[in-house]
JSON list of C-alpha atoms in Angstrom, two decimals:
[
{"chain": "A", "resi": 1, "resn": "UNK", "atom": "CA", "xyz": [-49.74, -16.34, 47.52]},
{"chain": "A", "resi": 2, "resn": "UNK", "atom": "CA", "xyz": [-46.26, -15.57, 49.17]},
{"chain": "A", "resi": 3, "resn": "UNK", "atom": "CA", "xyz": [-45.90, -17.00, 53.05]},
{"chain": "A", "resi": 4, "resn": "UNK", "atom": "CA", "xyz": [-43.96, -14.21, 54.56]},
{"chain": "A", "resi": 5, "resn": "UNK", "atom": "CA", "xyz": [-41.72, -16.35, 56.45]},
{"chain": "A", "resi": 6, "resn": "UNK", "atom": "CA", "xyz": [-40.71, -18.62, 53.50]},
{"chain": "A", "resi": 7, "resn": "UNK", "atom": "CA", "xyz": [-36.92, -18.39, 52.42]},
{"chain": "A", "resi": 8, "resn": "UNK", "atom": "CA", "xyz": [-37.66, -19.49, 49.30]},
{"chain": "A", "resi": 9, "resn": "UNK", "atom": "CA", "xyz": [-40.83, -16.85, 48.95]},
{"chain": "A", "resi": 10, "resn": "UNK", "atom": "CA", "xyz": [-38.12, -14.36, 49.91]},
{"chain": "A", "resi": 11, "resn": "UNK", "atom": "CA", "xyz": [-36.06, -15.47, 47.15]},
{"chain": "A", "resi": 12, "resn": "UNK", "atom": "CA", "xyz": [-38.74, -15.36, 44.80]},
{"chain": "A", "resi": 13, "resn": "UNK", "atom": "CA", "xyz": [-39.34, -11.17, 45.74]},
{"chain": "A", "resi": 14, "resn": "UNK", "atom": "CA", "xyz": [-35.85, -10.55, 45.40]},
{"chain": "A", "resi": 15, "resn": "UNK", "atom": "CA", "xyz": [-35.55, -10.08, 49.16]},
{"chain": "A", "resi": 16, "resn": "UNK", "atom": "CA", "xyz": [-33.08, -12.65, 49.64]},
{"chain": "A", "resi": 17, "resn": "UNK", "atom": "CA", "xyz": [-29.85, -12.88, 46.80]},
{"chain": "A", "resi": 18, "resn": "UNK", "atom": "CA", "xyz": [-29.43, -15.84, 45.42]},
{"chain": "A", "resi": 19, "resn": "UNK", "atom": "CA", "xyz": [-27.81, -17.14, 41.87]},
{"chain": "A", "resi": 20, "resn": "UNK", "atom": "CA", "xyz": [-30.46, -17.34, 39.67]},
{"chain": "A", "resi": 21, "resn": "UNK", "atom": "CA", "xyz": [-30.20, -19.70, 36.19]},
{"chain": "A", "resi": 22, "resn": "UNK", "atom": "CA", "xyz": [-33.62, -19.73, 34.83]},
{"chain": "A", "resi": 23, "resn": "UNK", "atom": "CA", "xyz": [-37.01, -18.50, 35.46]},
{"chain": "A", "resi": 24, "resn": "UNK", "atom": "CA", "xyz": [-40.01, -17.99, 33.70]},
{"chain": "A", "resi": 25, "resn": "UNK", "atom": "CA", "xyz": [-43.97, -17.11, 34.50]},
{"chain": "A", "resi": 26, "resn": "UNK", "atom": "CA", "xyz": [-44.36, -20.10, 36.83]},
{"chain": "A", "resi": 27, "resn": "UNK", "atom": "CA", "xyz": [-41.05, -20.87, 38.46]},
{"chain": "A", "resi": 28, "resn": "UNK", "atom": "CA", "xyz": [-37.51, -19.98, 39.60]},
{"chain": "A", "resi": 29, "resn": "UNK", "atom": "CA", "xyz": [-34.08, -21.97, 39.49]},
{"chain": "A", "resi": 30, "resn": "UNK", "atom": "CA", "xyz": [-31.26, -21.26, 41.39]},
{"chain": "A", "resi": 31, "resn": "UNK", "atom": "CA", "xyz": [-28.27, -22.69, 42.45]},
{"chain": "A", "resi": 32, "resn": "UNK", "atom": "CA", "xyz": [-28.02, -24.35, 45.69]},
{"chain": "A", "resi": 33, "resn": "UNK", "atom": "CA", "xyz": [-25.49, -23.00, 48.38]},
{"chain": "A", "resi": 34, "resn": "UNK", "atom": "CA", "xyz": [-24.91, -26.48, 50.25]},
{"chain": "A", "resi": 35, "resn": "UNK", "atom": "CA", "xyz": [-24.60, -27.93, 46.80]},
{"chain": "A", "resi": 36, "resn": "UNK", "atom": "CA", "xyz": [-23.93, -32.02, 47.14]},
{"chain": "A", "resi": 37, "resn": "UNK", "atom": "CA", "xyz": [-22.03, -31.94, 43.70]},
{"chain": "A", "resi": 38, "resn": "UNK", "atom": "CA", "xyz": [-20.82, -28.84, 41.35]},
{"chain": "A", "resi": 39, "resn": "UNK", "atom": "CA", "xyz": [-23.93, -27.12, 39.48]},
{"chain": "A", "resi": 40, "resn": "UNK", "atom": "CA", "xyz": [-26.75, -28.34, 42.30]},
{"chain": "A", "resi": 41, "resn": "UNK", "atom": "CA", "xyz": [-29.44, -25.86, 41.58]},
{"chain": "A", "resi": 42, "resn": "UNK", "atom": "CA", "xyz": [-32.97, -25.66, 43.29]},
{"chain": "A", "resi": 43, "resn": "UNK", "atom": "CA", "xyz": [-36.15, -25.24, 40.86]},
{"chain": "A", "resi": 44, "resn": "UNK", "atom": "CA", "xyz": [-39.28, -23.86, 42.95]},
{"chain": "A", "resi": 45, "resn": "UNK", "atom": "CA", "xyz": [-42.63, -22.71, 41.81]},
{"chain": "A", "resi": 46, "resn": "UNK", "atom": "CA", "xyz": [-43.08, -18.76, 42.32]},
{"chain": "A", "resi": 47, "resn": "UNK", "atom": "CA", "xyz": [-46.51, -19.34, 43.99]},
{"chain": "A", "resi": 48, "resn": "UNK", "atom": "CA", "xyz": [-46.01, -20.69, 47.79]},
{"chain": "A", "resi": 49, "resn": "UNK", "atom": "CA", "xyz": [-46.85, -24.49, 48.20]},
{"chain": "A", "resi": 50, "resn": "UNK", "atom": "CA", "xyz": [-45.72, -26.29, 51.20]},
{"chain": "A", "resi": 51, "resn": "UNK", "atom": "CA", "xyz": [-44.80, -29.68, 49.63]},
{"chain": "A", "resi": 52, "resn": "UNK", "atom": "CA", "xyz": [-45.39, -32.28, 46.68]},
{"chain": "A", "resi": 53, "resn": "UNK", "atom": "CA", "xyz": [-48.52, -32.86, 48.52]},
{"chain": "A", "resi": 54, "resn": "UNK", "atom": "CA", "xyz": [-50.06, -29.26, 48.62]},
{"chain": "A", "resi": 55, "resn": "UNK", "atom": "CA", "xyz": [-48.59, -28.37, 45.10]},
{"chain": "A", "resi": 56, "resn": "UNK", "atom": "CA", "xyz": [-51.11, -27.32, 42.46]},
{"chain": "A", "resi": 57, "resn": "UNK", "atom": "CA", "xyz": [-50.97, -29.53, 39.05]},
{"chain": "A", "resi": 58, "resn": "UNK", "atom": "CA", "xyz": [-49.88, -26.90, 36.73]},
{"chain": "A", "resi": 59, "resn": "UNK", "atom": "CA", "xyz": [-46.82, -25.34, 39.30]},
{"chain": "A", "resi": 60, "resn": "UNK", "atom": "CA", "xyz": [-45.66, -29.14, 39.75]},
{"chain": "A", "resi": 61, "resn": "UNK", "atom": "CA", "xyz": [-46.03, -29.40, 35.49]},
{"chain": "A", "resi": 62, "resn": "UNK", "atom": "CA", "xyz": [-43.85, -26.43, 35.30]},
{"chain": "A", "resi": 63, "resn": "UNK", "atom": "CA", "xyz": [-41.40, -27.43, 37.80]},
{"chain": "A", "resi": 64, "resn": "UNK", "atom": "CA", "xyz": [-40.61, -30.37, 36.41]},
{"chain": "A", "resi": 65, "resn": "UNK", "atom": "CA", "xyz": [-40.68, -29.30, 32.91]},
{"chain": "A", "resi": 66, "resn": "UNK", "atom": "CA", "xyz": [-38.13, -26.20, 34.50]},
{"chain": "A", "resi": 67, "resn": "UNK", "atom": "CA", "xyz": [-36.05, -29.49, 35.93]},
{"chain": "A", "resi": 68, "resn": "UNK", "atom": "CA", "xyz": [-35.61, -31.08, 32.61]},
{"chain": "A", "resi": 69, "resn": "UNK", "atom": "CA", "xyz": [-34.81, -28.21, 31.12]},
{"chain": "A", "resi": 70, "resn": "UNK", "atom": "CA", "xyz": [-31.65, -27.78, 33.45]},
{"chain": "A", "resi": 71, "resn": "UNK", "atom": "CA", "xyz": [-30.80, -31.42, 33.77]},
{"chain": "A", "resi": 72, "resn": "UNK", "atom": "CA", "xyz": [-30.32, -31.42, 29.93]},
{"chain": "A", "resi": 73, "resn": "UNK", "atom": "CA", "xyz": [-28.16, -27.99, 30.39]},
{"chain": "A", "resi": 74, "resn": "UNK", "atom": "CA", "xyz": [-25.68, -29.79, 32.92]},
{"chain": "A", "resi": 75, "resn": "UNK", "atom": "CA", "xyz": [-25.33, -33.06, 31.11]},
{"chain": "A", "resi": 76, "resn": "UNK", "atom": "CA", "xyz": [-24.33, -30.78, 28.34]},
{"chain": "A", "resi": 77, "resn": "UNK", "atom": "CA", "xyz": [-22.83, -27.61, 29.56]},
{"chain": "A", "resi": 78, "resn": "UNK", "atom": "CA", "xyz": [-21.14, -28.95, 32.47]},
{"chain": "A", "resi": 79, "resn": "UNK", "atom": "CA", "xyz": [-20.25, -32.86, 31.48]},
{"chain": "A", "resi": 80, "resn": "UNK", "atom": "CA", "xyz": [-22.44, -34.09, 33.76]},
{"chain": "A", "resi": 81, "resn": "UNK", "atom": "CA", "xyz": [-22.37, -38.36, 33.51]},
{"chain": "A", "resi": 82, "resn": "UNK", "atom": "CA", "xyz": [-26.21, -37.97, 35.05]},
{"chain": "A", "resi": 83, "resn": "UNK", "atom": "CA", "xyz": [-28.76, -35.97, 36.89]},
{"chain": "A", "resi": 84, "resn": "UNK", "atom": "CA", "xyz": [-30.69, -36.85, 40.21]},
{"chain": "A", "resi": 85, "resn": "UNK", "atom": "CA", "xyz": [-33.73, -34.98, 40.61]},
{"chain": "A", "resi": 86, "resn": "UNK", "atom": "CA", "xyz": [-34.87, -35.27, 44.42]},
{"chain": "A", "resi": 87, "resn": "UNK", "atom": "CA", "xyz": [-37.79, -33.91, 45.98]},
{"chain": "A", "resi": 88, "resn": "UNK", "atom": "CA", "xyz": [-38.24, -34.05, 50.22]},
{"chain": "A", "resi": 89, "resn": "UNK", "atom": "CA", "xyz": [-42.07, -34.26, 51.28]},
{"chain": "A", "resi": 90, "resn": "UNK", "atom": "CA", "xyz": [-42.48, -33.93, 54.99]},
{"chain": "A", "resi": 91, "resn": "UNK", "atom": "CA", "xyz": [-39.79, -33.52, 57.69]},
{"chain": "A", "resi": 92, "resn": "UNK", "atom": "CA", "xyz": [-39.64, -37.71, 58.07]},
{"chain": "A", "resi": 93, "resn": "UNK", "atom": "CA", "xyz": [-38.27, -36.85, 54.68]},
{"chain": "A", "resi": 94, "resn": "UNK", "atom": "CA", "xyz": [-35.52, -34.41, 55.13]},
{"chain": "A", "resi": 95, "resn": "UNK", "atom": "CA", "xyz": [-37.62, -31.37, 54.19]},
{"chain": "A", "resi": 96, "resn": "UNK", "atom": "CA", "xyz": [-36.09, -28.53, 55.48]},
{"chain": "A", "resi": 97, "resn": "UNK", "atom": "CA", "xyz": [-37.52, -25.40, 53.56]},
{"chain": "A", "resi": 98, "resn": "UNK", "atom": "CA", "xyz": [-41.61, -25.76, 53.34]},
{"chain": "A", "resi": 99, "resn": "UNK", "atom": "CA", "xyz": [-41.79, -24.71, 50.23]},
{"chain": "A", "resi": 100, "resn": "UNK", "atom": "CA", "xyz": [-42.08, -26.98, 47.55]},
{"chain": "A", "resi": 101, "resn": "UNK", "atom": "CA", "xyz": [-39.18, -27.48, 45.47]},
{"chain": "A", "resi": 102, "resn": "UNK", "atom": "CA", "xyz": [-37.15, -30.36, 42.90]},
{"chain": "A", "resi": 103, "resn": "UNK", "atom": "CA", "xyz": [-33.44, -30.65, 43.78]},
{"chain": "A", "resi": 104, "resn": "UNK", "atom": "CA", "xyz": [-31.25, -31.02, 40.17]},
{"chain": "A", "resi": 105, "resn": "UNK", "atom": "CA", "xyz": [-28.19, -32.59, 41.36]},
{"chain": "A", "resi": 106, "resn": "UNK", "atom": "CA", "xyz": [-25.30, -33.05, 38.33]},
{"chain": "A", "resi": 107, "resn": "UNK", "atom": "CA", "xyz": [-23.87, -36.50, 38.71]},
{"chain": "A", "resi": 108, "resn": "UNK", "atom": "CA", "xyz": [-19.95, -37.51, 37.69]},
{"chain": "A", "resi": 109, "resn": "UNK", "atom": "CA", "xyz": [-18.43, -40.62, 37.67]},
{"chain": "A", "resi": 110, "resn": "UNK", "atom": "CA", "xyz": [-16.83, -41.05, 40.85]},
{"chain": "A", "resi": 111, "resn": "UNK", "atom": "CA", "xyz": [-18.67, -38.46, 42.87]},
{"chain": "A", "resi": 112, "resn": "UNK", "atom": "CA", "xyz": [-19.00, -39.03, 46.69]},
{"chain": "A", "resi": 113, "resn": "UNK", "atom": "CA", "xyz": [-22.69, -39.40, 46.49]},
{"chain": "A", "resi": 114, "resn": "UNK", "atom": "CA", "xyz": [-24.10, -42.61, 47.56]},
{"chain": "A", "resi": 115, "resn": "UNK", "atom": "CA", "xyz": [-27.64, -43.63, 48.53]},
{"chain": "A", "resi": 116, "resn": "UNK", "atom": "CA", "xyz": [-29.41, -43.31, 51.74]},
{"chain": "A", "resi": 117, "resn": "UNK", "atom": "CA", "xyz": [-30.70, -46.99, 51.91]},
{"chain": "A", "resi": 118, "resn": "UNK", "atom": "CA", "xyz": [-28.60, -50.60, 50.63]},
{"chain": "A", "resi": 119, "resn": "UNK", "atom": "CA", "xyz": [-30.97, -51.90, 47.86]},
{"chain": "A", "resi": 120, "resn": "UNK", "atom": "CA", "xyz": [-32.04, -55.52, 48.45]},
{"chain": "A", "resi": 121, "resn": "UNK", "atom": "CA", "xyz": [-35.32, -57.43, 48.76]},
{"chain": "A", "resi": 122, "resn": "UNK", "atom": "CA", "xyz": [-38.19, -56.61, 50.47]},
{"chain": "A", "resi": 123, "resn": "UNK", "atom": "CA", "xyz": [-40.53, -58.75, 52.08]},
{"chain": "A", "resi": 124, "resn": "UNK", "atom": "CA", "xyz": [-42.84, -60.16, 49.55]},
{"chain": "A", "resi": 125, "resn": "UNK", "atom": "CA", "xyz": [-45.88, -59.72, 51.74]},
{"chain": "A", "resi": 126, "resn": "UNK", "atom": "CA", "xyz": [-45.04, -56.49, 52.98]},
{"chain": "A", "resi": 127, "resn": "UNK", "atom": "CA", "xyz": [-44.94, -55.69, 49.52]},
{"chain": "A", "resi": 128, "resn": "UNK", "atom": "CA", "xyz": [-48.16, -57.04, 48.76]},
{"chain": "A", "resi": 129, "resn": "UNK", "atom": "CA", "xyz": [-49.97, -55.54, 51.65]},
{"chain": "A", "resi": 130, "resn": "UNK", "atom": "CA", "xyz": [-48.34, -51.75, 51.13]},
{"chain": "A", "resi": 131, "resn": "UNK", "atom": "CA", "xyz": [-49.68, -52.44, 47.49]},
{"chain": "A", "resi": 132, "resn": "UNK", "atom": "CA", "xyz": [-53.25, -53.33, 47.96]},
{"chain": "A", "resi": 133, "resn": "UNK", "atom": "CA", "xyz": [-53.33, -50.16, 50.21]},
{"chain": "A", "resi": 134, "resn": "UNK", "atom": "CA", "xyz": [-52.19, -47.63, 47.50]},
{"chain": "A", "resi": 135, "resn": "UNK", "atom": "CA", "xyz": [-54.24, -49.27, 44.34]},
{"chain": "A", "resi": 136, "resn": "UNK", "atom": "CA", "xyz": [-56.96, -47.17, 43.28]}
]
């Protein structure tokens, strides 16, 4: 079901332009227009979800698969040295369009990308305790 206010619904419709790559029954890629690197490209279920959370199995399955697909097509039609895929869940996450959606970013050696936190060791109990929480 389509939300009416959703950009990304819009785009679906044909409502909205946008540079589609791919589609097929379940989903829709397109590029992005804030692209981080050259070929970024947005891969959304047709069917509305809000976010990773809300998505139903078989639109994430497709996604995904749809991601792969594309990642594989910029490593070799674009000489990509490596994809990130990123997904936002939730506003705390940088979400901006609540509908859900995988980011395929092409990667090259030297890019300015960099990422949002400095790896380094976490507390081992913290660890422990955030783990024992999520088993099961």
């Amino acid at each position: 079901m389509a939300d009416p206010d959703c950009l990304f619904c819009k785009i679906v419709a044909g409502e909205i332009p946008s540079t589609r790559v791919d589609e097929d029954e379940r989903t829709v890629a397109f590029m992005d227009i804030n692209p981080a690197t050259p070929g970024h490209l947005l891969v959304i279920p047709r069917e509305h979800s809000a976010d990773l959370l809300e998505v139903p199995e078989e639109d994430l399955d497709a996604v995904m698969q749809m991601a792969r697909k594309l990642a594989r097509r910029a490593h070799e039609r674009l000489g990509a040295d490596g994809v990130n895929l990123l997904n936002s869940c939730g506003r705390a996450a940088w979400q901006t369009v609540f509908h859900f959606h995988v980011h395929v970013i092409p990667r090259y050696a030297g890019d300015p990308l960099r990422l949002p936190w400095v790896p380094g060791p976490g507390d081992r109990d913290e660890i422990a305790a955030a783990a024992r929480k999520i088993t099961g």
